[in-house]
Short mmCIF file of C-alpha atoms in Angstrom, two decimals:
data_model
loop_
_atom_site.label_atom_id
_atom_site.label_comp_id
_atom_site.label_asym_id
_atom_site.label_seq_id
_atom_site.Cartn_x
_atom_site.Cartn_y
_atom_site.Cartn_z
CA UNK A 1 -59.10 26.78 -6.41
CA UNK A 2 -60.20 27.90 -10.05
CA UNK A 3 -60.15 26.27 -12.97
CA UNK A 4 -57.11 28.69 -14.33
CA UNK A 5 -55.33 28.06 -10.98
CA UNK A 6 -55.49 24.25 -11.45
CA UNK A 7 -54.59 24.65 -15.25
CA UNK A 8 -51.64 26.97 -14.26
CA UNK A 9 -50.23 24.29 -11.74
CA UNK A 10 -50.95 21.53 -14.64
CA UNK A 11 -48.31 23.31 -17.03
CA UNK A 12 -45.95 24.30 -14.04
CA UNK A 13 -45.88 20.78 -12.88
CA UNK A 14 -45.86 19.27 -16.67
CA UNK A 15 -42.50 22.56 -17.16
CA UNK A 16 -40.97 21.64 -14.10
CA UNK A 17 -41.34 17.89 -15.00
CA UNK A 18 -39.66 18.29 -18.52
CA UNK A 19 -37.12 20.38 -17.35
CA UNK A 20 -36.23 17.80 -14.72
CA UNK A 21 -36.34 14.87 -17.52
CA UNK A 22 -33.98 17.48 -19.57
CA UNK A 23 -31.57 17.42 -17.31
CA UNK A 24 -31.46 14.23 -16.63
CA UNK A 25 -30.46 13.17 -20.21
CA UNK A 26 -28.50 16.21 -20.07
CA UNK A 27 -26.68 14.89 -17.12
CA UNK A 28 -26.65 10.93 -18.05
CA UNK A 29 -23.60 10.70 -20.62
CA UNK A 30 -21.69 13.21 -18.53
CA UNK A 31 -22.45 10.72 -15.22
CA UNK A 32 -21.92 7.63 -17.15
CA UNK A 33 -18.36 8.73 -18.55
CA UNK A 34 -17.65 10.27 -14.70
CA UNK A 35 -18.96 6.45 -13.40
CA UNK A 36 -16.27 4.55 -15.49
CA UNK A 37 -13.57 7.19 -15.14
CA UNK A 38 -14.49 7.19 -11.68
CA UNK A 39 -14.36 3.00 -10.90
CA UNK A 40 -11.55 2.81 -13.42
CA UNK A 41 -8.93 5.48 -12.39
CA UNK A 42 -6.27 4.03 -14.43
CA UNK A 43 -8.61 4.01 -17.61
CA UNK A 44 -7.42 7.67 -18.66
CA UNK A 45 -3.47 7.37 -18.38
CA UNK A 46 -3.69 3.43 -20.32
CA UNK A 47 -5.65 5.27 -23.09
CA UNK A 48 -2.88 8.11 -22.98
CA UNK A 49 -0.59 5.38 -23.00
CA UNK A 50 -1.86 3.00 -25.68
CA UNK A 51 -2.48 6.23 -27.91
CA UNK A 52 1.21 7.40 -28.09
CA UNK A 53 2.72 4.04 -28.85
CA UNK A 54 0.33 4.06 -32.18
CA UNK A 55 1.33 7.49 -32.83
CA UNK A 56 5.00 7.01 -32.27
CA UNK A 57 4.70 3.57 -33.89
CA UNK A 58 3.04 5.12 -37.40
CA UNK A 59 5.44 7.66 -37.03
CA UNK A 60 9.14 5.35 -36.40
CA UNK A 61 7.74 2.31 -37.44
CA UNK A 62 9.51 -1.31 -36.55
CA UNK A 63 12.56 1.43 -34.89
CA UNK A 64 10.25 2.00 -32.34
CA UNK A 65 7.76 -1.54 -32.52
CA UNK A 66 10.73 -3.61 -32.05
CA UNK A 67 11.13 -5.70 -29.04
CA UNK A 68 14.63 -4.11 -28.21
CA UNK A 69 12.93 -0.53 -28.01
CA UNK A 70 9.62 -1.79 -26.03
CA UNK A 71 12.08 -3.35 -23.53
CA UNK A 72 14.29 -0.30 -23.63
CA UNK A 73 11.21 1.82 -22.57
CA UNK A 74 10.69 -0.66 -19.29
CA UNK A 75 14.38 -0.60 -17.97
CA UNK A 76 14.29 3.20 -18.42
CA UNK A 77 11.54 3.50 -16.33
CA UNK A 78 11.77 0.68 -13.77
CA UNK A 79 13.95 3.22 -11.09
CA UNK A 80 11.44 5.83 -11.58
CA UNK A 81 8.58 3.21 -11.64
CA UNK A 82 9.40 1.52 -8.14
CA UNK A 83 9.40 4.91 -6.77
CA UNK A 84 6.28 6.42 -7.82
CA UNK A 85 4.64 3.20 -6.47
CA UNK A 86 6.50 4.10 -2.94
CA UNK A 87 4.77 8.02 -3.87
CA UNK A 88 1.41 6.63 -4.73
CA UNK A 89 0.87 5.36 -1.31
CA UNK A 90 1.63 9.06 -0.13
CA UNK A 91 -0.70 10.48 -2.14
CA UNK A 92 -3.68 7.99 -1.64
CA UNK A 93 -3.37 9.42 1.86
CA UNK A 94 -3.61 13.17 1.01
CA UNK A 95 -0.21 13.42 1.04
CA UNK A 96 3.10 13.98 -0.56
CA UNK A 97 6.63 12.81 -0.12
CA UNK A 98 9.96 14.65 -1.38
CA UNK A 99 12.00 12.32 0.21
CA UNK A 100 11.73 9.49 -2.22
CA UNK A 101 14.51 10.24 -4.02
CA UNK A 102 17.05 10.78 -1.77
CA UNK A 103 15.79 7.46 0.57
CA UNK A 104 16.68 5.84 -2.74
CA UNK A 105 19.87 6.92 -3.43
CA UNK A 106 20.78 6.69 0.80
CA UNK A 107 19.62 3.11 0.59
CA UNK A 108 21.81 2.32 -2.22
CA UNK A 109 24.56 4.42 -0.78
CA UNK A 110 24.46 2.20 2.56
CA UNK A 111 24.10 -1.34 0.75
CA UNK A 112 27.56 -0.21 -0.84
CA UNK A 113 29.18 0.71 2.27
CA UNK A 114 28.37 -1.77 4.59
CA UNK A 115 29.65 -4.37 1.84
CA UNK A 116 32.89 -2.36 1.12
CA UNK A 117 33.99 -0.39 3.72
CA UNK A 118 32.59 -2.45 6.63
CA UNK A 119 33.12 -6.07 5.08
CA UNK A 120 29.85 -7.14 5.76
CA UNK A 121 28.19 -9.99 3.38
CA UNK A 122 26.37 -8.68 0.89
CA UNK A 123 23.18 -10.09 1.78
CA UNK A 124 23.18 -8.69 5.13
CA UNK A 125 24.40 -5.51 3.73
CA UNK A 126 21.08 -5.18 1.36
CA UNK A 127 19.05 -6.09 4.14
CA UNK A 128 20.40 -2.86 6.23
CA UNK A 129 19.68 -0.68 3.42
CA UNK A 130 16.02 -1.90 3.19
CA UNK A 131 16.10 -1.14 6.78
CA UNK A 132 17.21 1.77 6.70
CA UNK A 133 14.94 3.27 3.88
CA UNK A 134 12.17 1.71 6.15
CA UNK A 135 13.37 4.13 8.86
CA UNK A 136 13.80 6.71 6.78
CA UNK A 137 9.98 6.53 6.38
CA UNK A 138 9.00 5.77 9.78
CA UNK A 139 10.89 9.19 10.63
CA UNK A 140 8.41 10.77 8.19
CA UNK A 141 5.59 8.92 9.44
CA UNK A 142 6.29 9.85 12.67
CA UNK A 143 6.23 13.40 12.14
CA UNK A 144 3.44 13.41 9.77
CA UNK A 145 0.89 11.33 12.41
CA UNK A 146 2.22 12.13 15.66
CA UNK A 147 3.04 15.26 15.31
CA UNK A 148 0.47 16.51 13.00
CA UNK A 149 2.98 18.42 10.86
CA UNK A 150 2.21 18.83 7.04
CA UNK A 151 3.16 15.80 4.74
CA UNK A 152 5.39 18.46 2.11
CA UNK A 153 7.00 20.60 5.04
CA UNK A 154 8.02 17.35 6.90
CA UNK A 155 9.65 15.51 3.41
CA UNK A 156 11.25 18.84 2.42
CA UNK A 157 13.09 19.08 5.42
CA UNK A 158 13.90 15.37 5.55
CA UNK A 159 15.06 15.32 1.99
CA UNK A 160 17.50 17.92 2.69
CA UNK A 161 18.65 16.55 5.47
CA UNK A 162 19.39 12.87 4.02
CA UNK A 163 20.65 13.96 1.08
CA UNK A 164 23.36 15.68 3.10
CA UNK A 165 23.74 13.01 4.85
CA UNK A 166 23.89 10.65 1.87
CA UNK A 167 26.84 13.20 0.94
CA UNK A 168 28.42 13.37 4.30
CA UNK A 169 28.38 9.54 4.89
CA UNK A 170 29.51 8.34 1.55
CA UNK A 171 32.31 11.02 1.32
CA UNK A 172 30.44 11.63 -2.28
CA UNK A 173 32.37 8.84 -3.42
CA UNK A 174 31.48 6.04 -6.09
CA UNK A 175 31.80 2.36 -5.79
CA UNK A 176 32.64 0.96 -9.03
CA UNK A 177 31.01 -1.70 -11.13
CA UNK A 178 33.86 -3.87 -11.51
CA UNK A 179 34.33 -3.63 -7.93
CA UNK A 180 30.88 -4.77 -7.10
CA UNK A 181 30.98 -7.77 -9.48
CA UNK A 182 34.65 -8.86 -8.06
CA UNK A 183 33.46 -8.54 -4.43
CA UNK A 184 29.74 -8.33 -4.04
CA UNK A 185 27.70 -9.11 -7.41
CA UNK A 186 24.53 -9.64 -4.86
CA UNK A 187 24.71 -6.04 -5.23
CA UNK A 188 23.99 -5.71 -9.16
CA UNK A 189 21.14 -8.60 -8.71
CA UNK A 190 18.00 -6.46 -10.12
CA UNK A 191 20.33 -5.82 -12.76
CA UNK A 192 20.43 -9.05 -14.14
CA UNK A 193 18.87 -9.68 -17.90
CA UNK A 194 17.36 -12.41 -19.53
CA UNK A 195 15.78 -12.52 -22.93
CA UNK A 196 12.57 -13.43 -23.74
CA UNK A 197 11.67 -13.24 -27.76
CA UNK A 198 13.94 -11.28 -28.77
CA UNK A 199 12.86 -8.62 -25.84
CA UNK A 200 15.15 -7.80 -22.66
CA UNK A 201 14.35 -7.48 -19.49
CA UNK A 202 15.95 -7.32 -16.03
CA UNK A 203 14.63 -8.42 -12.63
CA UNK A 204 14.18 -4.94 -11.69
CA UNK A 205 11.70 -4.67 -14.49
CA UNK A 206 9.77 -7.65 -13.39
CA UNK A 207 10.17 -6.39 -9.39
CA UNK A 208 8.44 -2.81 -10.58
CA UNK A 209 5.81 -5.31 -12.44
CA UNK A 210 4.63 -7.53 -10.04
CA UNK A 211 5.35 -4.61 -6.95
CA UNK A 212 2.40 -2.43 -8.89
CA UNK A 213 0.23 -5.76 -9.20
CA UNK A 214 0.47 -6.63 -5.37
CA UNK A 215 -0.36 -3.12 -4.10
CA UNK A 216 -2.98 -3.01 -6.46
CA UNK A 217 -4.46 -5.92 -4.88
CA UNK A 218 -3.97 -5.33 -1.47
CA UNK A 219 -5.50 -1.37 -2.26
CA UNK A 220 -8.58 -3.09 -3.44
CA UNK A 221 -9.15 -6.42 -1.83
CA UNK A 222 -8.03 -5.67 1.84
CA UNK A 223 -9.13 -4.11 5.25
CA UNK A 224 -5.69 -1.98 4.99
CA UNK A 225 -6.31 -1.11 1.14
CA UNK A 226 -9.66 0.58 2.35
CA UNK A 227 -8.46 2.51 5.56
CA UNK A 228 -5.78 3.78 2.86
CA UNK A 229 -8.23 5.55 0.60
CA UNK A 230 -10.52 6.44 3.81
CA UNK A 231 -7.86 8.46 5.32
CA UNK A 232 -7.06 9.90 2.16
CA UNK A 233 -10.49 11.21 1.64
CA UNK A 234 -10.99 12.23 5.09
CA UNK A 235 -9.19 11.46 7.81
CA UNK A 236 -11.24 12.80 10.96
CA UNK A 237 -14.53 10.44 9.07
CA UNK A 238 -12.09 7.57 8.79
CA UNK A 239 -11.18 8.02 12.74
CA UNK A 240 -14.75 8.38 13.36
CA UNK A 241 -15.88 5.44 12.05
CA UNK A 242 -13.01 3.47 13.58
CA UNK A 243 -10.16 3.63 11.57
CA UNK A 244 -6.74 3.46 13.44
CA UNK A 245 -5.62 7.01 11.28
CA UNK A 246 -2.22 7.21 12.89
CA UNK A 247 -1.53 2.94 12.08
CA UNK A 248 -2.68 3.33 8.81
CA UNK A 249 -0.17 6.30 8.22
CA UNK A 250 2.65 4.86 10.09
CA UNK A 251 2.12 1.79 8.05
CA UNK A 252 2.09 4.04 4.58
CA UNK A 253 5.22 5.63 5.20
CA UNK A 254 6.67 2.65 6.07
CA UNK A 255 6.09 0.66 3.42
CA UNK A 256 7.05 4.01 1.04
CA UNK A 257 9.90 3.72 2.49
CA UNK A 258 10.93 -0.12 2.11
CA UNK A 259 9.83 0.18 -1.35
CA UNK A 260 12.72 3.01 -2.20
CA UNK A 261 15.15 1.09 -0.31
CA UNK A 262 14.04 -1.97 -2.86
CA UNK A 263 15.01 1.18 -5.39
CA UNK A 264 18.29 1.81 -4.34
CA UNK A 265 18.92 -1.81 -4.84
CA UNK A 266 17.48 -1.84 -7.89
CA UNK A 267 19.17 1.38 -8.75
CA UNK A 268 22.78 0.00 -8.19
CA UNK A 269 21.30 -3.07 -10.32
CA UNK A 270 21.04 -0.11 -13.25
CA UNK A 271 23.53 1.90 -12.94
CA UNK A 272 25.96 -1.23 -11.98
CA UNK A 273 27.51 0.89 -9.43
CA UNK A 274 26.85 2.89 -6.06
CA UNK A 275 26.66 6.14 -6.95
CA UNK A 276 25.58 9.13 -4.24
CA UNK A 277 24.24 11.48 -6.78
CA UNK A 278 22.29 9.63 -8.84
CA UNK A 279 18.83 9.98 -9.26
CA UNK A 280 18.72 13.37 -8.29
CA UNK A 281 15.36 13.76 -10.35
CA UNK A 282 13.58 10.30 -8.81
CA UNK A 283 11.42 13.35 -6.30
CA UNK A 284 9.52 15.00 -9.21
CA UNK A 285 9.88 11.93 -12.07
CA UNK A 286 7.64 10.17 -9.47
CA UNK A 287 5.40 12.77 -8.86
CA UNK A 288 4.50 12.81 -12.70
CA UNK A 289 4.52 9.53 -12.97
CA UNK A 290 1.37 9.48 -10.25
CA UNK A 291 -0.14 12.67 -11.86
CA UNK A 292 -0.04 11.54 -14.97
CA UNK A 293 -1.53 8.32 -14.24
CA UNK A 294 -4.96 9.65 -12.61
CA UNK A 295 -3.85 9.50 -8.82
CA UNK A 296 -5.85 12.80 -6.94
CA UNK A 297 -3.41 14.62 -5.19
CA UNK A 298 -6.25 15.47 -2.85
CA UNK A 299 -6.15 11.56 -1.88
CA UNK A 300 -8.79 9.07 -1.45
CA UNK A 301 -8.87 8.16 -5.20
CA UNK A 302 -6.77 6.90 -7.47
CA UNK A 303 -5.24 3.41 -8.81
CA UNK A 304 -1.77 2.41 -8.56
CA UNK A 305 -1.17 0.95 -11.93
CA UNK A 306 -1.89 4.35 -13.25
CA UNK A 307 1.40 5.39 -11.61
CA UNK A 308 2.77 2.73 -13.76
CA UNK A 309 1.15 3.47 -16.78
CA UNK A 310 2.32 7.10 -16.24
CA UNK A 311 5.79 6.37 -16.08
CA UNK A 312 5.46 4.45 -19.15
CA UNK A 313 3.85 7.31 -20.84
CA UNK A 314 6.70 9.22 -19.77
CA UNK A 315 9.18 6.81 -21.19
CA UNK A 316 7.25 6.45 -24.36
CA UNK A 317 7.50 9.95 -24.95
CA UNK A 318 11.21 10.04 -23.99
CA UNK A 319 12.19 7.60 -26.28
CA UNK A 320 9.68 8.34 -29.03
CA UNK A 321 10.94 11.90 -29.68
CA UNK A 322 14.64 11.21 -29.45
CA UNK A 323 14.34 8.69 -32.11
CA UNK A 324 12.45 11.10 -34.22
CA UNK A 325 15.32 13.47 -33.55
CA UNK A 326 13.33 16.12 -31.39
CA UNK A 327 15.31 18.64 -29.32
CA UNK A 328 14.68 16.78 -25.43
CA UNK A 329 12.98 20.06 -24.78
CA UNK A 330 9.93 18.64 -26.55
CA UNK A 331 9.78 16.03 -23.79
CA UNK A 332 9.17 18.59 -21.00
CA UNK A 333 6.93 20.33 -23.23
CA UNK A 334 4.36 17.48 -23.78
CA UNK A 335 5.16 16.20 -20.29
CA UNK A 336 4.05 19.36 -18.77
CA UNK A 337 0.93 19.50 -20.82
CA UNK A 338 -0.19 16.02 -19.57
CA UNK A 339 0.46 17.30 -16.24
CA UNK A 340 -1.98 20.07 -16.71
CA UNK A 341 -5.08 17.98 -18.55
CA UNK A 342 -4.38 15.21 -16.18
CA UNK A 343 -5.06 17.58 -13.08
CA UNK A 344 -7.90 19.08 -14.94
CA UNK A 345 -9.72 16.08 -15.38
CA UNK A 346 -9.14 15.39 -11.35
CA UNK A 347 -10.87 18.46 -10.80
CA UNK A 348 -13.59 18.01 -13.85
CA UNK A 349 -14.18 14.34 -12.09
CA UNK A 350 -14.43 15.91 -8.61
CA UNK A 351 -16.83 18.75 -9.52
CA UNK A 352 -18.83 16.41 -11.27
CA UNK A 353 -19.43 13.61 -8.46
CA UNK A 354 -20.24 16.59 -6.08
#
């Protein structure tokens, strides 16, 4: 080799080095913000979060700082909250579940009727409709594992059909409040408030609290919490390196499924009566609520307090621009928005770790 040869390979080697040492610092901050938005899923949606209660807070001042409106915020979004939790599971797994809303209202709907037109005691009466959202979700499950059918064809048809059934069986009537607290005040139990500082809060508020804090546990700390986010990523590498795909998926639909029954209750709790078309919009408030706070809908990634912190975001907004006298149009409008830059940075996230 000549001397020009070897001098040529010097500065290609020296280029190709300084290039490489380019791109590296090029790459770094764009890795290290991907790294923490990447271990800390819920990071995003609780600076979303945080940001719009200063904002609405310079903007309404103690109206909107005051205990009283804080609390408000919670108990508007504890129905909506308990569900997305139920969705969030779904979606961990690659999925997505339509049914959620109408398992809610069913469950509610069946707690009501077994106490009233059945006689049975209350407490057995809840217990049925926990069971019976439970089934609800094992139906899906079933179809979803089993059967291989896809997640949003299977809860599309199952929503319609027990929603009509929720119609069919209740005779689309209501049982009212003072009914319930004459005969079965078990009933209106999440609905119960105590103060605490001036600020209000229900036991359905503190179920949707501590129900996001013990999945988010068991998602991170447990052998279930992992085959969760396995399947969700991929679910023929998750069978292959020994995870039981069609337990893990029975066992998420399940649980989604309890979890809106423990809605419905929590829903007559709210509403103090059983209504059977209420929470008509509990299906796509959830389904925000997750999007919003940072959960992939392509599964495997995600944390369920972002769900949380999602529907609080929502709820924020909601009460922030009706105090500030905005047309409720406004709300969908920023709502949507969030939608869109929350799904974007999903995707930014994704292309970036790939």
């Amino acid at each position: 080799m000549s001397h020009d040869d070897a001098y040529e390979d010097i500065v290609k080697t020296r280029r190709e080095e300084s290039f490489a040492a380019f791109d590296s610092r090029r790459k770094g901050l764009l890795h290290r913000v991907h790294d923490v938005l990447h271990g800390n899923p819920a990071l995003v949606p609780l600076i979303v979060l945080l940001a719009s209660i200063v904002v609405f807070g310079l903007l309404l001042g103690s109206r909107f700082f005051s205990p009283f409106a804080l609390t408000l915020i919670l108990q508007q979004v504890q129905i909506v909250g308990i569900v997305a939790a139920a969705q969030s599971l779904i979606i961990l797994t690659a999925g997505i579940d339509l049914s959620v809303g109408a398992i809610t209202v069913i469950s509610s709907v069946v707690m009501g009727q077994f106490a009233f037109r059945y006689g049975i005691p209350p407490f057995i009466a809840v217990i049925c409709g926990l069971a019976f959202g439970t089934l609800c979700g094992a139906l899906n499950g079933l179809l979803v594992s089993k059967m291989k059918l896809p997640p949003f064809i299977v809860t599309l048809g199952t929503w319609q059909v027990i929603l009509a059934s929720n119609y069919l069986y209740s005779r689309n009537e209501t049982i009212r409040s003072q009914d319930i607290e004459a005969s079965a005040p078990l009933l209106q139990f999440m609905g119960r408030r105590f103060e605490v500082a001036g600020a209000v809060f229900t036991l359905g508020v503190v179920f949707m609290i501590l129900l996001m804090l013990v999945l988010a546990w068991a998602l991170k700390n447990t052998a279930w919490g992992r085959h969760v986010y396995a399947v969700g990523d991929d679910a023929e590498a998750a069978a292959l390196s020994g995870v039981n795909v069609h337990r893990t998926l029975m066992s998420v639909y399940m649980l989604s499924g309890l979890i809106c029954g423990f809605a419905g209750w929590a829903l007559i709790g709210r509403l103090g009566a059983v209504s059977p078309t209420s929470a008509y919009e509990a299906n796509i408030e959830s389904i925000t609520a997750v999007v919003i706070g940072g959960i992939s809908l392509f599964g495997g990634r995600g944390s369920i307090l972002g769900a949380l912190f999602g529907a609080l975001i929502v709820g924020v907004f909601s009460l922030g621009l009706r105090l500030l006298g905005a047309d409720a149009q406004w709300t969908y409008f920023f709502i949507g928005v969030l939608i869109i830059v929350a799904v974007a940075v999903d995707q930014w996230i994704r292309k970036v770790s790939a």
